PDB file of N, CA and C in Angstrom:
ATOM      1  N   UNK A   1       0.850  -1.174   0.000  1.00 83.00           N
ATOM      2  CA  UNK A   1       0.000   0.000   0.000  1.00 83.00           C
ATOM      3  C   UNK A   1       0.895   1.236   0.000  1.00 83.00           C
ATOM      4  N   UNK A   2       0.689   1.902  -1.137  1.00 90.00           N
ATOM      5  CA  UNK A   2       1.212   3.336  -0.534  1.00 90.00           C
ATOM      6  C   UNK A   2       1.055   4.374   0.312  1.00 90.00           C
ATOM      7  N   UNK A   3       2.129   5.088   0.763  1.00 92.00           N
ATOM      8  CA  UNK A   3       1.664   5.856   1.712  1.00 92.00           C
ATOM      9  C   UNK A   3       0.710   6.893   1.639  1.00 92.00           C
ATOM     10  N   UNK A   4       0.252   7.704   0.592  1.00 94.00           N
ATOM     11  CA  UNK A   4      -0.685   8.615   1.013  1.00 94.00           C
ATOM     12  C   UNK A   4      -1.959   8.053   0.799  1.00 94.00           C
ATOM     13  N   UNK A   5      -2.249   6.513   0.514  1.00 94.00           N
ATOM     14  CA  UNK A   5      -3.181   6.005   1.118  1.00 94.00           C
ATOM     15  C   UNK A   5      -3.494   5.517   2.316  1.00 94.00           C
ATOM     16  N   UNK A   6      -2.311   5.082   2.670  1.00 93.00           N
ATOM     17  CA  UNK A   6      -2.205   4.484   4.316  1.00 93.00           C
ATOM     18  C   UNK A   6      -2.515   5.760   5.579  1.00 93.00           C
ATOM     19  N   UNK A   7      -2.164   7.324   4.445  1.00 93.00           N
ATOM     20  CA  UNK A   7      -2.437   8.168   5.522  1.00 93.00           C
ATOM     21  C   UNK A   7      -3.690   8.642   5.651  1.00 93.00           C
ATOM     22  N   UNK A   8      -4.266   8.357   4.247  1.00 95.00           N
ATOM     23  CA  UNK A   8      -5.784   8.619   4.400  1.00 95.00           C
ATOM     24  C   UNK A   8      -6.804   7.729   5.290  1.00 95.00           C
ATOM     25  N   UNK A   9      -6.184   6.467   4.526  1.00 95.00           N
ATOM     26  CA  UNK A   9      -6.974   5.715   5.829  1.00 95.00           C
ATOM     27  C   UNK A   9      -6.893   5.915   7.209  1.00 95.00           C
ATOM     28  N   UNK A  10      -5.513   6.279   7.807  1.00 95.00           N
ATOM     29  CA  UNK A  10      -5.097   6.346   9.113  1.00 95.00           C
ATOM     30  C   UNK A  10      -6.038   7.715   9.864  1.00 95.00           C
ATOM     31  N   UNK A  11      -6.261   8.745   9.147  1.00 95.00           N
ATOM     32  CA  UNK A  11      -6.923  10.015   8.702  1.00 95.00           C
ATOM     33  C   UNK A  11      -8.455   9.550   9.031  1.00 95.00           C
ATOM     34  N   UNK A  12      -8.583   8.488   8.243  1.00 94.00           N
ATOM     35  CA  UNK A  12     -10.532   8.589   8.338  1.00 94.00           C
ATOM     36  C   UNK A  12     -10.454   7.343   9.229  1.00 94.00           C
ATOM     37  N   UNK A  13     -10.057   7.012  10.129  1.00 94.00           N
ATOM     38  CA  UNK A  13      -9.798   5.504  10.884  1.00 94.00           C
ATOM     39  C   UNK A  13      -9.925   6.785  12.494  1.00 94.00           C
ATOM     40  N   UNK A  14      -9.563   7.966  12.467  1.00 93.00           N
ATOM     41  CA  UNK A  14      -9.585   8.090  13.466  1.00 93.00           C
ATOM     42  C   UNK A  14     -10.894   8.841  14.656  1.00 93.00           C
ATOM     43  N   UNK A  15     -12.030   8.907  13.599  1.00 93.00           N
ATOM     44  CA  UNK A  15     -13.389   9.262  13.847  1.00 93.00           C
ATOM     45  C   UNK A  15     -14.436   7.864  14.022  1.00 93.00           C
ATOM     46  N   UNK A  16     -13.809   6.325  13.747  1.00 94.00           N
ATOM     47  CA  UNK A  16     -14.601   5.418  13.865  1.00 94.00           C
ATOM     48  C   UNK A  16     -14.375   4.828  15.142  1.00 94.00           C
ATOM     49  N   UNK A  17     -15.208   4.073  15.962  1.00 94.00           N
ATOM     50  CA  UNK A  17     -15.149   3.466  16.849  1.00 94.00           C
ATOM     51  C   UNK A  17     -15.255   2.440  16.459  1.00 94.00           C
ATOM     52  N   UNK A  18     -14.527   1.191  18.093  1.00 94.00           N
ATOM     53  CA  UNK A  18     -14.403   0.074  17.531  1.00 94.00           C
ATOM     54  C   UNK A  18     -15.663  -0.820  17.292  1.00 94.00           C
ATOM     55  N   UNK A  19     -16.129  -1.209  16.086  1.00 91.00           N
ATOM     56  CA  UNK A  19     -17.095  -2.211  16.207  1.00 91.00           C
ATOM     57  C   UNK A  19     -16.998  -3.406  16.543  1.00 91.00           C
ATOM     58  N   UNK A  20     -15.894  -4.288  16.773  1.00 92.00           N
ATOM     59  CA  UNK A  20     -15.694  -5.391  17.211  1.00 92.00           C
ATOM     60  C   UNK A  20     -14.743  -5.321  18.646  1.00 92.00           C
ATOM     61  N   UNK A  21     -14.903  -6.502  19.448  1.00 91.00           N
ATOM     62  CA  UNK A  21     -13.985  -6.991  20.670  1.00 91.00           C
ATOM     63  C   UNK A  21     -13.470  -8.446  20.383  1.00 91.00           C
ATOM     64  N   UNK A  22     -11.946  -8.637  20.789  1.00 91.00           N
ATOM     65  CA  UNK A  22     -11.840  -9.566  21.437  1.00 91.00           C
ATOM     66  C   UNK A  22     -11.357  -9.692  22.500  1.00 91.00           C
ATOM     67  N   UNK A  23     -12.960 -10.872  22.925  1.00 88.00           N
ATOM     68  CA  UNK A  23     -12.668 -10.925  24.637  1.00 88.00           C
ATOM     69  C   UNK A  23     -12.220 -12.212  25.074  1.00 88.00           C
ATOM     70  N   UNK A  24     -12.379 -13.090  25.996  1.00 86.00           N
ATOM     71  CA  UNK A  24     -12.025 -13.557  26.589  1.00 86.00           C
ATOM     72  C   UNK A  24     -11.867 -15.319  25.624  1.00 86.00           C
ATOM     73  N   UNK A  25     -12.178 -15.291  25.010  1.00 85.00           N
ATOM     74  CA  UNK A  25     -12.560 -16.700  23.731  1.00 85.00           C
ATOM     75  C   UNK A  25     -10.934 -16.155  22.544  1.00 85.00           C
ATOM     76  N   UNK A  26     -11.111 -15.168  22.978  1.00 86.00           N
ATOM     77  CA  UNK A  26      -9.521 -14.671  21.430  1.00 86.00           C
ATOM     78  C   UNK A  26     -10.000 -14.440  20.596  1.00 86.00           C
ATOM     79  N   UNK A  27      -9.019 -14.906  19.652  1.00 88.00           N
ATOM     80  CA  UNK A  27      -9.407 -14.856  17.882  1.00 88.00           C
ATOM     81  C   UNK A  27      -9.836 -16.023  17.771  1.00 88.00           C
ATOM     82  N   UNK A  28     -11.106 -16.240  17.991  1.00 89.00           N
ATOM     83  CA  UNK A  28     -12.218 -17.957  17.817  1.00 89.00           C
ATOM     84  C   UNK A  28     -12.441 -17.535  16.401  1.00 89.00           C
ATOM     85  N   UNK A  29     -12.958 -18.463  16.048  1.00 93.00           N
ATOM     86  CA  UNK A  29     -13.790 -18.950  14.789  1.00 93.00           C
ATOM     87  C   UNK A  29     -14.897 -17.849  14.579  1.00 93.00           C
ATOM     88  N   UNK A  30     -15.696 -18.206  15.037  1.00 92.00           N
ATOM     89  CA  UNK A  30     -16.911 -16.797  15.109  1.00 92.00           C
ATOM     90  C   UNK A  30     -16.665 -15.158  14.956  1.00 92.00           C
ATOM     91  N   UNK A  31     -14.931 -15.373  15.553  1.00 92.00           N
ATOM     92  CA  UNK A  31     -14.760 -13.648  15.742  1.00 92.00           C
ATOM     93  C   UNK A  31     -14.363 -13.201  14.391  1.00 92.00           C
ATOM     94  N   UNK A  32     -13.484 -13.987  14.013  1.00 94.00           N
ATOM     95  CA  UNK A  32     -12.422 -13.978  12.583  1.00 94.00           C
ATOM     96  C   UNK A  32     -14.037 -13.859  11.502  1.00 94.00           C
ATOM     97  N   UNK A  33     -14.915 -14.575  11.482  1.00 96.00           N
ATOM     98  CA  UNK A  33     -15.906 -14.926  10.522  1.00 96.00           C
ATOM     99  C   UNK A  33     -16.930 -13.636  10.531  1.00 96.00           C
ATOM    100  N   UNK A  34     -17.066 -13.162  12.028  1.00 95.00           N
ATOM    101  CA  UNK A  34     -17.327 -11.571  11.726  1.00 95.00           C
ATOM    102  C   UNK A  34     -16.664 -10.416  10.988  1.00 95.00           C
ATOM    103  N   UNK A  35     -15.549 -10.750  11.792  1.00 95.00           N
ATOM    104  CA  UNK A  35     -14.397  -9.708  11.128  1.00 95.00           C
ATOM    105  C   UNK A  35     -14.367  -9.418   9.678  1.00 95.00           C
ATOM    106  N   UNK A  36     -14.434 -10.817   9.102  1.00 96.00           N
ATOM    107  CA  UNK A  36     -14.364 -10.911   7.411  1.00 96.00           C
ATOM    108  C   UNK A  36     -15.352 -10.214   7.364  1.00 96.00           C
ATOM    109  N   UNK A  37     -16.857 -10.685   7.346  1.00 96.00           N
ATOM    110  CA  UNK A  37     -17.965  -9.723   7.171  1.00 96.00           C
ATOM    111  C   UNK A  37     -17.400  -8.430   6.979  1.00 96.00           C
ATOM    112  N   UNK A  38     -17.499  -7.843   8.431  1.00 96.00           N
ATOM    113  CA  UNK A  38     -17.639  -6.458   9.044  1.00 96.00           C
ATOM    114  C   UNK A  38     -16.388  -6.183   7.585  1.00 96.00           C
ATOM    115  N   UNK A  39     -15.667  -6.544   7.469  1.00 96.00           N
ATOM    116  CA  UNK A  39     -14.719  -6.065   6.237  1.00 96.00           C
ATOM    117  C   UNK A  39     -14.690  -5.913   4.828  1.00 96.00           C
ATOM    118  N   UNK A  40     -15.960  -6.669   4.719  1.00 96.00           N
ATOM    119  CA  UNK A  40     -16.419  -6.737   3.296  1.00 96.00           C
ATOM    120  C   UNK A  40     -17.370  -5.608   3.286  1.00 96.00           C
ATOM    121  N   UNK A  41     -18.179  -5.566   3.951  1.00 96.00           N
ATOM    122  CA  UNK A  41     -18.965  -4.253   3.893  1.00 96.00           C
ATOM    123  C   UNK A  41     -18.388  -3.047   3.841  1.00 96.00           C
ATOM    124  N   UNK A  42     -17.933  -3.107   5.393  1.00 95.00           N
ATOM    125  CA  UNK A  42     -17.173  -1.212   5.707  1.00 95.00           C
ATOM    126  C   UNK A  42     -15.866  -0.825   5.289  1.00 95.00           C
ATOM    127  N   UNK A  43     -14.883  -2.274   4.769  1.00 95.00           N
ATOM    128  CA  UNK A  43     -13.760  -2.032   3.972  1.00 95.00           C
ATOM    129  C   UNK A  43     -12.743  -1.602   5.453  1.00 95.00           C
ATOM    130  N   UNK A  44     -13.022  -0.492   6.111  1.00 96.00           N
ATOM    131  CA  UNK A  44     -12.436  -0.093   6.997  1.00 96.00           C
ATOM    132  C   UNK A  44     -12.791  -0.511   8.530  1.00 96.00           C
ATOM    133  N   UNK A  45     -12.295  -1.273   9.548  1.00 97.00           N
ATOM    134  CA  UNK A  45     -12.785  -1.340  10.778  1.00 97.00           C
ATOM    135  C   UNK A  45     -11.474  -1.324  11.503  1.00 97.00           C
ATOM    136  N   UNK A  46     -12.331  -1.282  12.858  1.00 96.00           N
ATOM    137  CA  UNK A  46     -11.604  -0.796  14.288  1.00 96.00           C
ATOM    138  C   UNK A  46     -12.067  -2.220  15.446  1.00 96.00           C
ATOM    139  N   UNK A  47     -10.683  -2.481  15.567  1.00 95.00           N
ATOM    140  CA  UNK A  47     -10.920  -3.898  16.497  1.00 95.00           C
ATOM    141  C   UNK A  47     -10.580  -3.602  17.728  1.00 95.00           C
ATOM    142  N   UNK A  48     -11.154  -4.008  19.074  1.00 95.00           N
ATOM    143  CA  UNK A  48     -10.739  -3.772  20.693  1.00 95.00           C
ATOM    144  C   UNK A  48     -10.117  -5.052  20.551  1.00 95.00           C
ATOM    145  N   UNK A  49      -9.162  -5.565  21.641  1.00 93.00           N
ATOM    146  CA  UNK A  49      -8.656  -6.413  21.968  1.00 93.00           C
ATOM    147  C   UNK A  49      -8.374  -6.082  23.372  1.00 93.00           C
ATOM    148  N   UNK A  50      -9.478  -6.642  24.303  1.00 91.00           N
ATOM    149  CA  UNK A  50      -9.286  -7.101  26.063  1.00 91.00           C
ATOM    150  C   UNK A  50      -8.118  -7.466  26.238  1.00 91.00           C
ATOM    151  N   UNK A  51      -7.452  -7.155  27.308  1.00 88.00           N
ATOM    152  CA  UNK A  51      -6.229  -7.789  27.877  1.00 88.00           C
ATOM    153  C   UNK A  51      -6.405  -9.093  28.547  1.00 88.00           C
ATOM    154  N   UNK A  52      -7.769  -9.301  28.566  1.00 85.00           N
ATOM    155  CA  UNK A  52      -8.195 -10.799  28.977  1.00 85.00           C
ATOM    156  C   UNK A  52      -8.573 -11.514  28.102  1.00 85.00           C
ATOM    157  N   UNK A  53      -8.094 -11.367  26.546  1.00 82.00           N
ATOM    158  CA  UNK A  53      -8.134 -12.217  25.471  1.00 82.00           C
ATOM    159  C   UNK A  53      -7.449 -13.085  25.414  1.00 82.00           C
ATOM    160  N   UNK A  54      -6.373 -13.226  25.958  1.00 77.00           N
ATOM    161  CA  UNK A  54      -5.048 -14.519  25.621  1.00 77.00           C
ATOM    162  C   UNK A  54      -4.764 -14.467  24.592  1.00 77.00           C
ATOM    163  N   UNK A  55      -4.382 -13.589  24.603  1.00 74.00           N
ATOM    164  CA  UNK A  55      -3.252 -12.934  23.034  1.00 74.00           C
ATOM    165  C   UNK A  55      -2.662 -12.509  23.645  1.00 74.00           C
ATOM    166  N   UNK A  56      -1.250 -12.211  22.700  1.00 75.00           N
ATOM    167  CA  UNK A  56      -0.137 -11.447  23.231  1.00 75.00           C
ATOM    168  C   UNK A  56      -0.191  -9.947  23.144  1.00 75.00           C
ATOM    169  N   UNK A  57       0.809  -9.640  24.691  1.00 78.00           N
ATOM    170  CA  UNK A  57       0.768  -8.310  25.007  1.00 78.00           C
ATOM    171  C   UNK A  57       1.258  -7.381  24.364  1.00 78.00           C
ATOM    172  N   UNK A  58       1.892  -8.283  22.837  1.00 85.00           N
ATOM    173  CA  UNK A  58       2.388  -6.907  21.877  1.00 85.00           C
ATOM    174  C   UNK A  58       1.596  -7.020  20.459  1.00 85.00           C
ATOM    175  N   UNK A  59       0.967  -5.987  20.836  1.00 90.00           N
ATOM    176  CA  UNK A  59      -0.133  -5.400  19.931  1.00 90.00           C
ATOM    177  C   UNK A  59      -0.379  -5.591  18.402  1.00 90.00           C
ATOM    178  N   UNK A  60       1.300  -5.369  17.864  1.00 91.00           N
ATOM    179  CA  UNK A  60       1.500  -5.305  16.388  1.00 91.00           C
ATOM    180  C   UNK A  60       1.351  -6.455  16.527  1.00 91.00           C
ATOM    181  N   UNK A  61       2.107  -7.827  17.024  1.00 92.00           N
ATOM    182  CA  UNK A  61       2.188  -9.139  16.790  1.00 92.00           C
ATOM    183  C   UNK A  61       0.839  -9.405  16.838  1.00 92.00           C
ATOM    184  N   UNK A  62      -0.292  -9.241  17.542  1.00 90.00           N
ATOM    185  CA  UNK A  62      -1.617  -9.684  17.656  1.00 90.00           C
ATOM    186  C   UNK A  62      -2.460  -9.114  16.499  1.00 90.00           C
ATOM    187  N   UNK A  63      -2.245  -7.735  15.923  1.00 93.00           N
ATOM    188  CA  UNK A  63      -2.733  -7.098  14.935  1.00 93.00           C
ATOM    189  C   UNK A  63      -2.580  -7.992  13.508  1.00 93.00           C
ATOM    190  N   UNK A  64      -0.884  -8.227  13.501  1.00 94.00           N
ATOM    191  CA  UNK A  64      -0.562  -8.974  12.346  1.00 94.00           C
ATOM    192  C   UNK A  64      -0.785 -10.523  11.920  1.00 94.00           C
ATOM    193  N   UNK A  65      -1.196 -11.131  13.285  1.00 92.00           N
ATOM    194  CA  UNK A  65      -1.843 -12.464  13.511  1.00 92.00           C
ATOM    195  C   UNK A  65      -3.745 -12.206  12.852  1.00 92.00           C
ATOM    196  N   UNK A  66      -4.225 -11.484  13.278  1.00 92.00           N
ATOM    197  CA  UNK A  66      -5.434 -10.986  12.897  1.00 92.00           C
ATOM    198  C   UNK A  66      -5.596 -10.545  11.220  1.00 92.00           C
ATOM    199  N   UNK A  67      -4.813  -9.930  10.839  1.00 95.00           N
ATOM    200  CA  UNK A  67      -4.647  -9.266   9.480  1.00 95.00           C
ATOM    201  C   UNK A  67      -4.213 -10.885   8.538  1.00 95.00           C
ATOM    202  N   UNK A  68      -3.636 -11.493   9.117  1.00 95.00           N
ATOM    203  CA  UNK A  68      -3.336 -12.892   8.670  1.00 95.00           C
ATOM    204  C   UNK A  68      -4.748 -13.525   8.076  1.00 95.00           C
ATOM    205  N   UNK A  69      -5.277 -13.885   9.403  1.00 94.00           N
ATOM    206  CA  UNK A  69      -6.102 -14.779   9.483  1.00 94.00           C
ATOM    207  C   UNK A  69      -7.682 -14.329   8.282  1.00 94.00           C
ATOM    208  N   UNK A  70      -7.798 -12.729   8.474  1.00 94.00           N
ATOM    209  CA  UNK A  70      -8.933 -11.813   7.815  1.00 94.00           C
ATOM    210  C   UNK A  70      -8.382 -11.597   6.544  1.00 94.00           C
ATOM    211  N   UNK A  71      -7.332 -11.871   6.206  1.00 95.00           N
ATOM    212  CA  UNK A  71      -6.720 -11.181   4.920  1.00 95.00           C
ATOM    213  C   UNK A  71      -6.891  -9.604   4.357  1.00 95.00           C
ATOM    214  N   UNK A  72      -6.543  -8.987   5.340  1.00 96.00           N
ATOM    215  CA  UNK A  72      -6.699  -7.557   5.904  1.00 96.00           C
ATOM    216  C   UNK A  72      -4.844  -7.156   6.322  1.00 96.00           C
ATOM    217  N   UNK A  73      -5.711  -5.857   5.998  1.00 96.00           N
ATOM    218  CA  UNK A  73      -4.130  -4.544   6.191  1.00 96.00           C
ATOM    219  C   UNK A  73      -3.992  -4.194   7.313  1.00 96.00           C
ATOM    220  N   UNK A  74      -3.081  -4.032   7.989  1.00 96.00           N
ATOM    221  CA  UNK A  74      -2.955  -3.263   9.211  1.00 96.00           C
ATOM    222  C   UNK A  74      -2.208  -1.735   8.872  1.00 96.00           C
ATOM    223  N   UNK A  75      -3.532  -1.162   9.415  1.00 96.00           N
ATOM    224  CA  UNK A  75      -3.709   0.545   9.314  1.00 96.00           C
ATOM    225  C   UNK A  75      -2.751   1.261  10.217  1.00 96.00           C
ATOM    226  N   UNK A  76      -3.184   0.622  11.657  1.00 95.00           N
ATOM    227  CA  UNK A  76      -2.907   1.435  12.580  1.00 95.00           C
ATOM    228  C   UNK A  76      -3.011   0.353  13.840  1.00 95.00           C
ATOM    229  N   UNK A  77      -2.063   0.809  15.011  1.00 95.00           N
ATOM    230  CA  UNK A  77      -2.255   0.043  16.260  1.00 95.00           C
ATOM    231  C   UNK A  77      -1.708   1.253  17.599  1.00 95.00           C
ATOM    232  N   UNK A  78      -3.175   1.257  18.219  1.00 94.00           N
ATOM    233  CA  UNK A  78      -3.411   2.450  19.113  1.00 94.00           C
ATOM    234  C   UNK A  78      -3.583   1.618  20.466  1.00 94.00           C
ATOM    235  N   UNK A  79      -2.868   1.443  21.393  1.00 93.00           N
ATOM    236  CA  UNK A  79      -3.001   1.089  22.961  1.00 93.00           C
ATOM    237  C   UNK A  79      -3.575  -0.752  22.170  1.00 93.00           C
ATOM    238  N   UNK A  80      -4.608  -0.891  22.442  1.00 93.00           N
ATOM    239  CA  UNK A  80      -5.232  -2.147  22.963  1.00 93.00           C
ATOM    240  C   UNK A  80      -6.396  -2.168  21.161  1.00 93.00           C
ATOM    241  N   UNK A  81      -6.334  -1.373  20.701  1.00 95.00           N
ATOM    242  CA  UNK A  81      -7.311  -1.185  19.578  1.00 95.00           C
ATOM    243  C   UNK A  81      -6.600  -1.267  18.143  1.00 95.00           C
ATOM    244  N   UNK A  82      -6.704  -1.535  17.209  1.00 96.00           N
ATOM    245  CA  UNK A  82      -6.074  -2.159  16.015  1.00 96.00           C
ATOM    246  C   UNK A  82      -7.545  -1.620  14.578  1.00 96.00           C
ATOM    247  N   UNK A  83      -6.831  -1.329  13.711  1.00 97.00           N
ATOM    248  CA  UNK A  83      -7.658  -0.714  12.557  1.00 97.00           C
ATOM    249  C   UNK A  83      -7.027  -1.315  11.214  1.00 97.00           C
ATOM    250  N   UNK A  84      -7.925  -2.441  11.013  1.00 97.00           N
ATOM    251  CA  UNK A  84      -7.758  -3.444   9.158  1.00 97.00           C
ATOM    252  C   UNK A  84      -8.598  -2.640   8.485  1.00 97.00           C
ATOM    253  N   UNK A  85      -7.737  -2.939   7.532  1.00 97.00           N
ATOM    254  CA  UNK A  85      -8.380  -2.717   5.914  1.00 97.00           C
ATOM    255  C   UNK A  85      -8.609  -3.857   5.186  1.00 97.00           C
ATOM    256  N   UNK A  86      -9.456  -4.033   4.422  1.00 95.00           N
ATOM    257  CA  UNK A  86      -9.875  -4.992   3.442  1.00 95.00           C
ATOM    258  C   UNK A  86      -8.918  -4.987   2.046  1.00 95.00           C
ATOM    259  N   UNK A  87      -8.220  -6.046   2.253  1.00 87.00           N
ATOM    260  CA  UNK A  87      -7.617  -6.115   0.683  1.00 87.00           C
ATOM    261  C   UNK A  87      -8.079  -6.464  -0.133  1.00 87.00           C
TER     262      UNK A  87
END
């Protein structure tokens, strides 16, 4: 991706809230199968990730495990919250 797309997105990523969590189950089956959804539609989303998910405590690594699994971009990674793009 180039950058003055990555900055636009990063740009309009920062007025959305997160529509998804992961809580205490992780990255299950169900969550990933939303995620895709929620990504096909809005192209752009905003993921929470609980510290009581059982994922790891470093963010990018959990972001880029996620972006894996969704076949999604990683935008941005803010505290505990993570923002894919739809490729």
């Amino acid at each position: 991706m180039d950058k003055v797309k990555l900055y636009t997105l990063k740009k309009e990523s920062v007025n959305l809230t997160p529509l998804m969590s992961v809580g205490k189950n992780g990255m299950a089956d169900s969550v990933i199968e939303e995620l895709k959804k929620q990504l096909k539609v809005r192209k752009l989303v905003k993921v929470r990730i609980h510290k009581n998910s059982g994922e790891s405590d470093d963010m990018k690594e959990t972001a880029l495990e996620l972006c894996e699994k969704c076949n999604a971009e990683l935008i941005d990674v803010r505290g505990r919250t993570v923002t894919l793009y739809k490729k």
